[in-house]
Every structure is written in structure tokens, then in C-alpha cells.
CSV table of C-alpha atoms and ligand atoms in Angstrom, one decimal:
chain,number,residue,atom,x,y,z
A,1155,UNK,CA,79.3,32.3,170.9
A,1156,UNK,CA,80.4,35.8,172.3
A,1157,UNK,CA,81.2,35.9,175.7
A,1158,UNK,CA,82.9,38.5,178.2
A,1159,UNK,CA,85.4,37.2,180.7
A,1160,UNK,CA,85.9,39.3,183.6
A,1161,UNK,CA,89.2,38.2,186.0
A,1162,UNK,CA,90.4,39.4,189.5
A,1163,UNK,CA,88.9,42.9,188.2
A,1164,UNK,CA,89.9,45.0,190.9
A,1165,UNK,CA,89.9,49.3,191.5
A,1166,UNK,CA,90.2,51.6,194.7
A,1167,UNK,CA,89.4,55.3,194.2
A,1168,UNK,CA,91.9,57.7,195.2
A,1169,UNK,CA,89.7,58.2,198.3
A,1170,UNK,CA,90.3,55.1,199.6
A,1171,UNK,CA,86.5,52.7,198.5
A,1172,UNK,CA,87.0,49.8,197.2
A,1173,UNK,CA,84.3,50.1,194.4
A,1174,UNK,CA,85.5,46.6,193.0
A,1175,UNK,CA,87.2,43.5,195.3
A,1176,UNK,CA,88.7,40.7,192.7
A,1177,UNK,CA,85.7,40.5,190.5
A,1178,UNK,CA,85.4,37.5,188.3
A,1179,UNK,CA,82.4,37.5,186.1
A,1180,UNK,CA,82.2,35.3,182.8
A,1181,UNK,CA,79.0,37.2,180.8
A,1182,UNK,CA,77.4,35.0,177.8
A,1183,UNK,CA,75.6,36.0,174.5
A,1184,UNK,CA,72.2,37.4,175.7
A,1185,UNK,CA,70.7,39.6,178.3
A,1186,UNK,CA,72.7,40.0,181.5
A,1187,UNK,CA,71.6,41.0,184.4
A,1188,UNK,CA,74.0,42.8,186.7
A,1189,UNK,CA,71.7,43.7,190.2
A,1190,UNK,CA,72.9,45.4,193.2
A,1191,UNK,CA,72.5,48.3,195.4
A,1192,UNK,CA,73.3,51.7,195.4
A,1193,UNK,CA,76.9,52.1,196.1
A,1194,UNK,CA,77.8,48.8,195.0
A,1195,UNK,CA,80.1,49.3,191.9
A,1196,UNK,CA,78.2,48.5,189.0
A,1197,UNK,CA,79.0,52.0,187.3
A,1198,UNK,CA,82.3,51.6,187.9
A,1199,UNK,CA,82.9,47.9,186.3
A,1200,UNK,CA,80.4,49.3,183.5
A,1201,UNK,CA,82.4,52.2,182.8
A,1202,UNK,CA,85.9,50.0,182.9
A,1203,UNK,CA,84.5,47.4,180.4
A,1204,UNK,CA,83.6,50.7,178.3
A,1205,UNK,CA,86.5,51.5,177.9
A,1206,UNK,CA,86.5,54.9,180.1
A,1207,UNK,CA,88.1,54.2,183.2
A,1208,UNK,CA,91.1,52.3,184.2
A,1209,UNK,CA,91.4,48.9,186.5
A,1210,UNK,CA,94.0,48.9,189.4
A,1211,UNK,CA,94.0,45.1,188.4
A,1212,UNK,CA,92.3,42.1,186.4
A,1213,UNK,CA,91.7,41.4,183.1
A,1214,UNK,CA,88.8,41.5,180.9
A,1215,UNK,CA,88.6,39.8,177.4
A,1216,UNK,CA,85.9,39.9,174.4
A,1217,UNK,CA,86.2,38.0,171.2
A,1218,UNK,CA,90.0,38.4,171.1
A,1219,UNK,CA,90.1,41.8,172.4
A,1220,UNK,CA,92.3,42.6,175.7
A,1221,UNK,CA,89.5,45.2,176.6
A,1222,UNK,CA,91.4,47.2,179.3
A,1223,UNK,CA,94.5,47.6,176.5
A,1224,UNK,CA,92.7,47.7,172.9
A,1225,UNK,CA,90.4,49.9,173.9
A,1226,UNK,CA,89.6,51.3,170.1
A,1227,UNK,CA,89.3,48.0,169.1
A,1228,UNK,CA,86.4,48.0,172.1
A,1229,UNK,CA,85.2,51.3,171.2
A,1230,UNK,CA,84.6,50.0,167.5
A,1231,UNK,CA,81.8,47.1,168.6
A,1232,UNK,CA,80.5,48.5,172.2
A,1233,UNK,CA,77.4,50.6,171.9
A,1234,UNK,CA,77.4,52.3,175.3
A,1235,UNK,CA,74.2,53.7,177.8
A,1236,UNK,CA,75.2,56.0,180.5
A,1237,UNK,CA,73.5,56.1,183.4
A,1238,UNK,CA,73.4,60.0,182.8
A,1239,UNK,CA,72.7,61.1,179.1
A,1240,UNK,CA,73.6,64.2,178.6
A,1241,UNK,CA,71.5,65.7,175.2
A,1242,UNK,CA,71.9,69.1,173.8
A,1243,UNK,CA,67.9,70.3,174.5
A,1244,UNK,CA,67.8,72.3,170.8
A,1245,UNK,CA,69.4,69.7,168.5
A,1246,UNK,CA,67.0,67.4,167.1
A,1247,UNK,CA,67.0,63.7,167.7
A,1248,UNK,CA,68.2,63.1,164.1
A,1249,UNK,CA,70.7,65.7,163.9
A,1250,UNK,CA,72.3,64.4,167.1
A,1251,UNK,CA,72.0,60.8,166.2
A,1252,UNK,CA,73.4,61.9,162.5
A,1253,UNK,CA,76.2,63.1,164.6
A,1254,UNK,CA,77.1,60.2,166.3
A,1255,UNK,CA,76.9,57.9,163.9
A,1256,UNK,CA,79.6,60.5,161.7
A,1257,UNK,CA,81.5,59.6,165.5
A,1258,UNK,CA,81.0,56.1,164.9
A,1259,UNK,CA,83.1,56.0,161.5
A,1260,UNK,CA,79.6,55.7,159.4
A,1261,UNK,CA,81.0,58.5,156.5
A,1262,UNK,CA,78.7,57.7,153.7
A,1263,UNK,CA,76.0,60.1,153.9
A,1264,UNK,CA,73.7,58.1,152.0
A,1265,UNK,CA,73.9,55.4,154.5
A,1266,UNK,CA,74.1,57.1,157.1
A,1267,UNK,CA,70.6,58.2,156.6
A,1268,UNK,CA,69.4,55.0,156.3
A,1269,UNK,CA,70.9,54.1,159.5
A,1270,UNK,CA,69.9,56.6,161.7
A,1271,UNK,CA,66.1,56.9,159.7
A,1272,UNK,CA,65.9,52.9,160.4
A,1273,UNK,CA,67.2,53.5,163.9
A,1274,UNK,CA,64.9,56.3,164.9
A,1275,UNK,CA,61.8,53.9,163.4
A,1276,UNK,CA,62.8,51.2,165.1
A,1277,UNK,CA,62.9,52.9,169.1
A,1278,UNK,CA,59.4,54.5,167.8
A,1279,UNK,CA,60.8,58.2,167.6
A,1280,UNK,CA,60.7,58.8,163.8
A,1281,UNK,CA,57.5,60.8,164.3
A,1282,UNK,CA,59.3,63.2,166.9
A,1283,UNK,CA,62.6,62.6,165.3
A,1284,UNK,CA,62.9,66.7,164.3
A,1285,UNK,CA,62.0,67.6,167.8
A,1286,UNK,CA,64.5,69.4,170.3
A,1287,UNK,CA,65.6,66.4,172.7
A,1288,UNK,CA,64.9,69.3,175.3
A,1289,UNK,CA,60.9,68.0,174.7
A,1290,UNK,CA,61.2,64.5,174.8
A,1291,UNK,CA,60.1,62.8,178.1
A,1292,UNK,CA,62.2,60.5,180.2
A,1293,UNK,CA,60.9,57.6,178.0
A,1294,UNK,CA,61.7,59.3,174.6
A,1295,UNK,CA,65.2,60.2,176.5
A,1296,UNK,CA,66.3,56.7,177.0
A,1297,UNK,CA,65.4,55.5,173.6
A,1298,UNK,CA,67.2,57.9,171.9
A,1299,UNK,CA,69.7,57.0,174.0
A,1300,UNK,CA,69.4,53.2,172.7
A,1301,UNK,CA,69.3,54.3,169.1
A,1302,UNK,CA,72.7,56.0,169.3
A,1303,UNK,CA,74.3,52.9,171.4
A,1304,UNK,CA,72.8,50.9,168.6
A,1305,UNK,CA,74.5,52.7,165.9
A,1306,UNK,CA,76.9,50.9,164.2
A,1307,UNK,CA,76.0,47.4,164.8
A,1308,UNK,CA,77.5,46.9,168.2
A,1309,UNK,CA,78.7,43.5,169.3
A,1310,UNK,CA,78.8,44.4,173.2
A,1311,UNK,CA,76.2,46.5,174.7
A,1312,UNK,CA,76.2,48.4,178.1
A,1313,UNK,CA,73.0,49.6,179.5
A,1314,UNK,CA,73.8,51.3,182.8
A,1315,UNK,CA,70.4,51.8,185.2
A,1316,UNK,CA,67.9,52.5,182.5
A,1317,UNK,CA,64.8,52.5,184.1
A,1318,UNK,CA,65.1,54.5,187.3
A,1319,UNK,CA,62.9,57.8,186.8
A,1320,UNK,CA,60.7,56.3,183.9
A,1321,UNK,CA,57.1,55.9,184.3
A,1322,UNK,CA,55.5,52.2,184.3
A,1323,UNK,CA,54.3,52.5,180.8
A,1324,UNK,CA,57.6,53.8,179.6
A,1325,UNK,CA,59.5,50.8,181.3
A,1326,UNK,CA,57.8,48.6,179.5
A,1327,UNK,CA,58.0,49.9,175.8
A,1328,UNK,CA,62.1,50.4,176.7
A,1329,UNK,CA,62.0,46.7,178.3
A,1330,UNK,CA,60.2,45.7,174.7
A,1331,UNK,CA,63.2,47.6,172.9
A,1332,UNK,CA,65.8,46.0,174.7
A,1333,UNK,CA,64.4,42.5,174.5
A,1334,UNK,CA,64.4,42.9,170.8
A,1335,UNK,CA,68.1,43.6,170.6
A,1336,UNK,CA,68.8,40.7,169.1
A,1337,UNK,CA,70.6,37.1,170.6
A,1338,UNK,CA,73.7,37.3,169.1
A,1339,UNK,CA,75.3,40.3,171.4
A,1340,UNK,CA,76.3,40.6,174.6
A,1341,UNK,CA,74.0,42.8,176.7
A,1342,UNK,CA,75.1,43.6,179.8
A,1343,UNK,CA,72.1,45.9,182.3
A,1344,UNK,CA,72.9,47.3,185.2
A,1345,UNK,CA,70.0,48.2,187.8
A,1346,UNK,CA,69.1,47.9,191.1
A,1347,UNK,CA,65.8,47.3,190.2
A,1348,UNK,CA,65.0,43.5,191.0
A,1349,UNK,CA,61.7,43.3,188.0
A,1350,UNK,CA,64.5,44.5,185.5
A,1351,UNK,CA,66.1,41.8,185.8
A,1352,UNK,CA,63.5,39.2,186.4
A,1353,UNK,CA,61.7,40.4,183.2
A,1354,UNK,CA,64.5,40.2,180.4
A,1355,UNK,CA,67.6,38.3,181.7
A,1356,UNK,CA,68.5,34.6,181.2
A,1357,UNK,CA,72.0,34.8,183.1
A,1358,UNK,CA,72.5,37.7,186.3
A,1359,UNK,CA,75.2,38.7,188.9
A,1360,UNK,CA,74.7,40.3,192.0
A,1361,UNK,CA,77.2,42.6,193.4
A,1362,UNK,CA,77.5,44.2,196.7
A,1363,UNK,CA,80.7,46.4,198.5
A,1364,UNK,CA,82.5,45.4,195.0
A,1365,UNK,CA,82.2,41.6,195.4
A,1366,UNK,CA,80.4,38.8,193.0
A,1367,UNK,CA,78.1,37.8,195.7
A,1368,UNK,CA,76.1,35.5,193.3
A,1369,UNK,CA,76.4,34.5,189.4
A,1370,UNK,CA,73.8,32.3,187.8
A,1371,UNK,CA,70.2,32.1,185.9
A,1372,UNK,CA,67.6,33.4,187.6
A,1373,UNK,CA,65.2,30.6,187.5
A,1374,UNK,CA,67.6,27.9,189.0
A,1375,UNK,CA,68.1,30.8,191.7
A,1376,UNK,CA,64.3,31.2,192.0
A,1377,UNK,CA,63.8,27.0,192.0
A,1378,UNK,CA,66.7,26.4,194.4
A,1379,UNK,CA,64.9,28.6,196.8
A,1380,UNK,CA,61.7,27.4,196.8
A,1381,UNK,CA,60.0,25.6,199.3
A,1382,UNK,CA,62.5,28.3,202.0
A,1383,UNK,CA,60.5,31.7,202.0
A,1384,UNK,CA,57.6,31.8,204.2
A,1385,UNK,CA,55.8,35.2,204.5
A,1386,UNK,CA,53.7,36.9,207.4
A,1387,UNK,CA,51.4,39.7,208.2
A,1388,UNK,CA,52.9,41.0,211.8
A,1389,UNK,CA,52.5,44.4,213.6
A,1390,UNK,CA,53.8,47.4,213.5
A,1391,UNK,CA,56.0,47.7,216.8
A,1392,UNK,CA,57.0,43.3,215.9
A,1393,UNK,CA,59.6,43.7,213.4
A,1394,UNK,CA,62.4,43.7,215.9
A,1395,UNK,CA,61.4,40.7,217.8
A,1396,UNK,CA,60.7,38.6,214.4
A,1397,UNK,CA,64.5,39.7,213.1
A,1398,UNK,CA,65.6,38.4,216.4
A,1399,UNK,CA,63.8,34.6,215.7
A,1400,UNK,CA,64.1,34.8,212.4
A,1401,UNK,CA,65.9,35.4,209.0
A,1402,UNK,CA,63.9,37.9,207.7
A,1403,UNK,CA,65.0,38.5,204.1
A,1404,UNK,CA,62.8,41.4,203.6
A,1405,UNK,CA,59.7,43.9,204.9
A,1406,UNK,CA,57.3,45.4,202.8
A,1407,UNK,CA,54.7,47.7,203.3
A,1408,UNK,CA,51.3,45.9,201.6
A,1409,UNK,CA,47.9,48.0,201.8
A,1410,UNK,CA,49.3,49.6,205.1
A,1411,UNK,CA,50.4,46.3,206.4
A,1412,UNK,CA,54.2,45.0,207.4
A,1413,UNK,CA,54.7,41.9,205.8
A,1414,UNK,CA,58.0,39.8,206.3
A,1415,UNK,CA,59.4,37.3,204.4
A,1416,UNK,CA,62.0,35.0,206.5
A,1417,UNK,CA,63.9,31.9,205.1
A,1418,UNK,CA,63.6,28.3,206.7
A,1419,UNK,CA,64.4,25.1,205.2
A,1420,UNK,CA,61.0,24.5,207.4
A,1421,UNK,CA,58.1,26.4,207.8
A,1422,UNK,CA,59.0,28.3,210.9
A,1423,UNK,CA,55.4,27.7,212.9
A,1424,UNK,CA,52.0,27.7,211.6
A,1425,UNK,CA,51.4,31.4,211.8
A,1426,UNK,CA,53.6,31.8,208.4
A,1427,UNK,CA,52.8,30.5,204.9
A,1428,UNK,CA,54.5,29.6,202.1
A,1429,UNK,CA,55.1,32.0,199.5
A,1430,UNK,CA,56.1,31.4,195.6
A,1431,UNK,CA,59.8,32.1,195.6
A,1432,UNK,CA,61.0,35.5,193.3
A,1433,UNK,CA,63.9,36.8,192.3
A,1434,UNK,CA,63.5,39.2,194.9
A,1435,UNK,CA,63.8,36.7,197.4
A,1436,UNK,CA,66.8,35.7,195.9
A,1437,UNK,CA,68.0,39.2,195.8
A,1438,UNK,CA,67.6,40.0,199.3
A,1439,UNK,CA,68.6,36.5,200.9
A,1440,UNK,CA,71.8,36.9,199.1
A,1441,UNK,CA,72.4,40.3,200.3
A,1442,UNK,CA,71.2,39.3,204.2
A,1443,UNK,CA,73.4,36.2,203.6
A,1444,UNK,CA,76.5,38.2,203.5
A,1445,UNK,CA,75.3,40.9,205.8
A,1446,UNK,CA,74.9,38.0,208.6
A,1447,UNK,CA,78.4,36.4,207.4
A,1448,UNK,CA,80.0,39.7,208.0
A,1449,UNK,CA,78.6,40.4,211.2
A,1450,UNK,CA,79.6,36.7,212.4
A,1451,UNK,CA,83.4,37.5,211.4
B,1222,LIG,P1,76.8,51.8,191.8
B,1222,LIG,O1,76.8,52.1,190.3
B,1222,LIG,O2,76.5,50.3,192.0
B,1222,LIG,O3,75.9,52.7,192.5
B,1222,LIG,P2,79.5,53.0,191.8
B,1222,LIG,O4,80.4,52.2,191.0
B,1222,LIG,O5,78.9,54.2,191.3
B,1222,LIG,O6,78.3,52.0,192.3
B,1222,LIG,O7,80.2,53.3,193.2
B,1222,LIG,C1,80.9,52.3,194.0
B,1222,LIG,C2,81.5,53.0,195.2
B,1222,LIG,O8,82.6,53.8,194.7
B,1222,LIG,C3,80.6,53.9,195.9
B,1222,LIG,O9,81.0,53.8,197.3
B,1222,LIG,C4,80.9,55.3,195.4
B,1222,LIG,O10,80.7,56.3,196.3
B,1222,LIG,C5,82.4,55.2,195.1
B,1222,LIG,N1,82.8,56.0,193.9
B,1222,LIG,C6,82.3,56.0,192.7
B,1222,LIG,N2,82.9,56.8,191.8
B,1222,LIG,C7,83.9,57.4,192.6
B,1222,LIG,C8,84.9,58.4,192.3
B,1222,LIG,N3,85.1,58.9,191.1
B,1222,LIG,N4,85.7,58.7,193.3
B,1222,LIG,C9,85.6,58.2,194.6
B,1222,LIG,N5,84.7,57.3,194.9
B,1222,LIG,C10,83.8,56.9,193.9
């Protein structure tokens, strides 16, 4: 069994944030969530397990590789997503993935065709695969960019916020390509989109102001907060008292209407009812959790 081990991971930019605080993070073979806000440092661990930034200090091991020194040996089995893919808008998606996989070491031209030809079938773009990238859509955009992370059989895979600015359709089909990646790597997504997570990942983190605020599955997170989210309808001008008598994890605007969910071990009085716990809930009482803790200190 793979697995990333993450250790006392820690990095301050030159302008003083502290985009990671003693992160410790042990990442199993399989789909791995990593969910937090904007702001909260998941480009920047992403980008140090790539290989393309440097730690101020920690450790971070995979299979026998010291990832922060080796970092060829990591380049060699990490297949990496950007949060910004950059495409040339006139090279085809075959020249360019033909390109990369030359980058990736694959010299053989007779193979290489197979890989990329197999590659460009298997993310559905073999049809457009002698288009300009410049015409794909956002969708088409972030498959390509999965075919080229998959070139080359990678053993780690870093997905950084693949789904902001796709279209629901789109999210899916990439969600269906990513599920399919196969058990025996170690995918690591980062989003802050909750449903990402709650669709494809068996083991999460959540991350806030650079710290691990939570590590675990998401259905014993889910089932350990059930029974403790109650939800009501309230008016407009009522939020402020209801945060006052209550923990509100969350507001949402439904049809037009404010609609609060609040944690209690109890229901809090008759006027709220029970809601089936989701991973959002978990999301946002973990982040009101620490948000309460800090204002207590
Ligand atoms: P996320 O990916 O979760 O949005 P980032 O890792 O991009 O978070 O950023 C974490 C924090 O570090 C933010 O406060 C961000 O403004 C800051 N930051 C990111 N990159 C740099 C940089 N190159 N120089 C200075 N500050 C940065």
C-alpha cells in the first residue's frame, strides 16, 4: 500500500503569511480529499509535494522517496494538475500531449503514440484531438489537462481545484474520469468545493489559516454528526439574533428563503427540525469550531 506522509510541514512567504502551520497529514492509496477555503494553503502544500516549491520545515515521504530532497525521483511517478493550465491555443491536443510525454522520458515514438492515442480516448478527446486547445471548452481544458498528468503511469497524482469554472455537466464527466483513475495511486484533490469531495473521496482533510483542522473519512464525519444539525426557515432581518442563541454552522439562501443550520446535541426548541447530516455540515462546523475557539483565546 502507497501512502504519503506529511510531518511538521511548515512555510511562511517572504511577506510574512503563514500559508502552512506544522502540517501533519498521512494520505492513503485512493482518492483524497483536501477541502478548505480560499486562502487556506492548499496550493501551496500541493505545489511543495510537487516538487516546485520549497518547505521552511517538515518532511514529506512516498514509497521511499524523501520528496522535499529527491525531487526527480518525485518528478518521475507524480502526474501533476495545476490549478492554472496554461495551453498554447494553436497546438493541437496531440501535438502538445506528444510533447509532454517526449518530457516525461517516453522516447520511443512508436509507443509514444500509443500512449498519448490511448490517453486522448480514454478522457474522450480523440475525436477533437487535432483541434487547437485555444477551442476546447473549460471541460475539454481540464481533461486534457488529466491526460498529460496521466502520462507516464504516475504513482502520485495532484489535482489542484479542478472543477471551479466548469459547467455541471462538465463536472460530472471530469468527476467520472477521476473516479476511474484507478485504486492503486495516491490521488490527492484539492477544492473548496464541499460536493467534490463528498462525491469521490474515501479519506479528506480540511485545512484552514495553514492548520489540519480535521483528517478522517467522510462518512464517519457525516455519522458522528448526526443526530446534532437542526435546520430552520427564519427571517430576513433574524440572522443576528439566532447567531447570538445559537451555533449556526451555516445560512443559505433556499427559493428566496434564509435557512440556518445550528448544532445541538438537542434539538434546540420545537421550531427547528432535524436535518440528514452532509459533509457540508461537517465542513462548516469544523470551520465555526475553530472560528469560535479563536475568538474565546
Ligand atoms: P489556497 O490554495 O488554499 O487558496 P494558497 O496556498 O494559495 O491557498 O495561499 C495561502 C496563503 O498564502 C494565502 O494567504 C495567500 O495569499 C498566501 N500566498 C500564496 N502564495 C504566496 C506567495 N507567492 N507570496 C506571498 N503569499 C502567498
Amino acid at each position: 500500500m502507497l501512502e504519503l506522509k506529511i510531518s511538521g510541514l511548515s512555510k511562511t512567504y517572504a511577506n510574512g503569511v503563514r500559508a502552512l502551520d506544522d502540517v501533519s497529514l498521512t494520505i492513503p492509496t485512493g482518492m483524497f480529499g483536501l477541502l478548505g477555503p480560499n486562502g487556506a494553503g492548499k496550493s501551496t502544500l500541493m505545489r511543495t509535494i510537487a516538487t516546485l516549491q520549497e518547505a521552511d520545515a517538515g518532511s514529506i515521504s512516498f514509497a521511499g522517496i524523501d520528496v522535499l530532497k529527491q525531487k526527480d525521483d518525485v518528478r518521475k511517478i507524480l502526474g501533476y494538475l495545476p490549478q492554472e493550465f496554461g495551453v498554447y491555443p494553436r497546438i493541437s491536443a496531440e501535438t502538445l500531449l506528444e510533447h509532454f510525454a517526449v518530457l516525461k522520458g517516453i522516447y520511443k515514438s512508436k509507443e509514444r503514440r500509443e500512449i498519448v492515442g490511448a490517453l486522448l480516448r480514454r478522457t474522450n478527446l480523440h475525436d477533437v484531438r487535432k483541434q487547437g486547445l485555444g477551442t476546447f471548452s473549460g471541460g475539454m481544458r481540464q481533461r486534457f489537462g488529466i491526460a498529460q498528468a496521466l502520462l507516464g503511469n504516475p504513482k502520485l497524482i495532484i489535482v489542484d481545484e479542478p472543477t471551479a469554472g466548469l459547467d455541471p455537466g462538465e463536472r460530472v464527466r471530469f468527476h467520472n474520469l477521476l473516479s476511474e483513475i484507478g485504486e492503486n495511486v495516491v490521488v490527492i484533490l484539492s477544492t473548496h468545493i464541499v460536493e467534490d469531495v463528498s462525491d469521490l473521496c474515501s479519506n479528506m482533510a480540511i485545512i484552514s489559516g495553514g492548520r489540519v483542522l480535521m483528517q478522517g473519512e467522510p462518512l464517519e464525519a457525516i455519522r458522528n454528526l448526526e443526530g446534532k444539525v437542526w435546520r430552520r426557515v427564519i427571517a430576513k432581518g433574524e440572522l443576528e439574533t439566532f447567531q447570538q442563541e445559537h451555533a449556526v454552522i451555516s445560512t443559505k439562501l433556499v427559493a428566496g428563503r434564509t435557512v440556518i443550520h445550528v448544532f445541538s446535541e438537542t434539538q434546540p426548541d420545537p421550531s427547528f427540525e432535524a436535518v440528514s447530516t452532509s459533509l457540508e455540515d461537517v465542513y462548516f462546523s469544523t470551520l465555526r469550531n475553530v472560528a469560535a475557539e479563536e475568538k474565546a483565546a
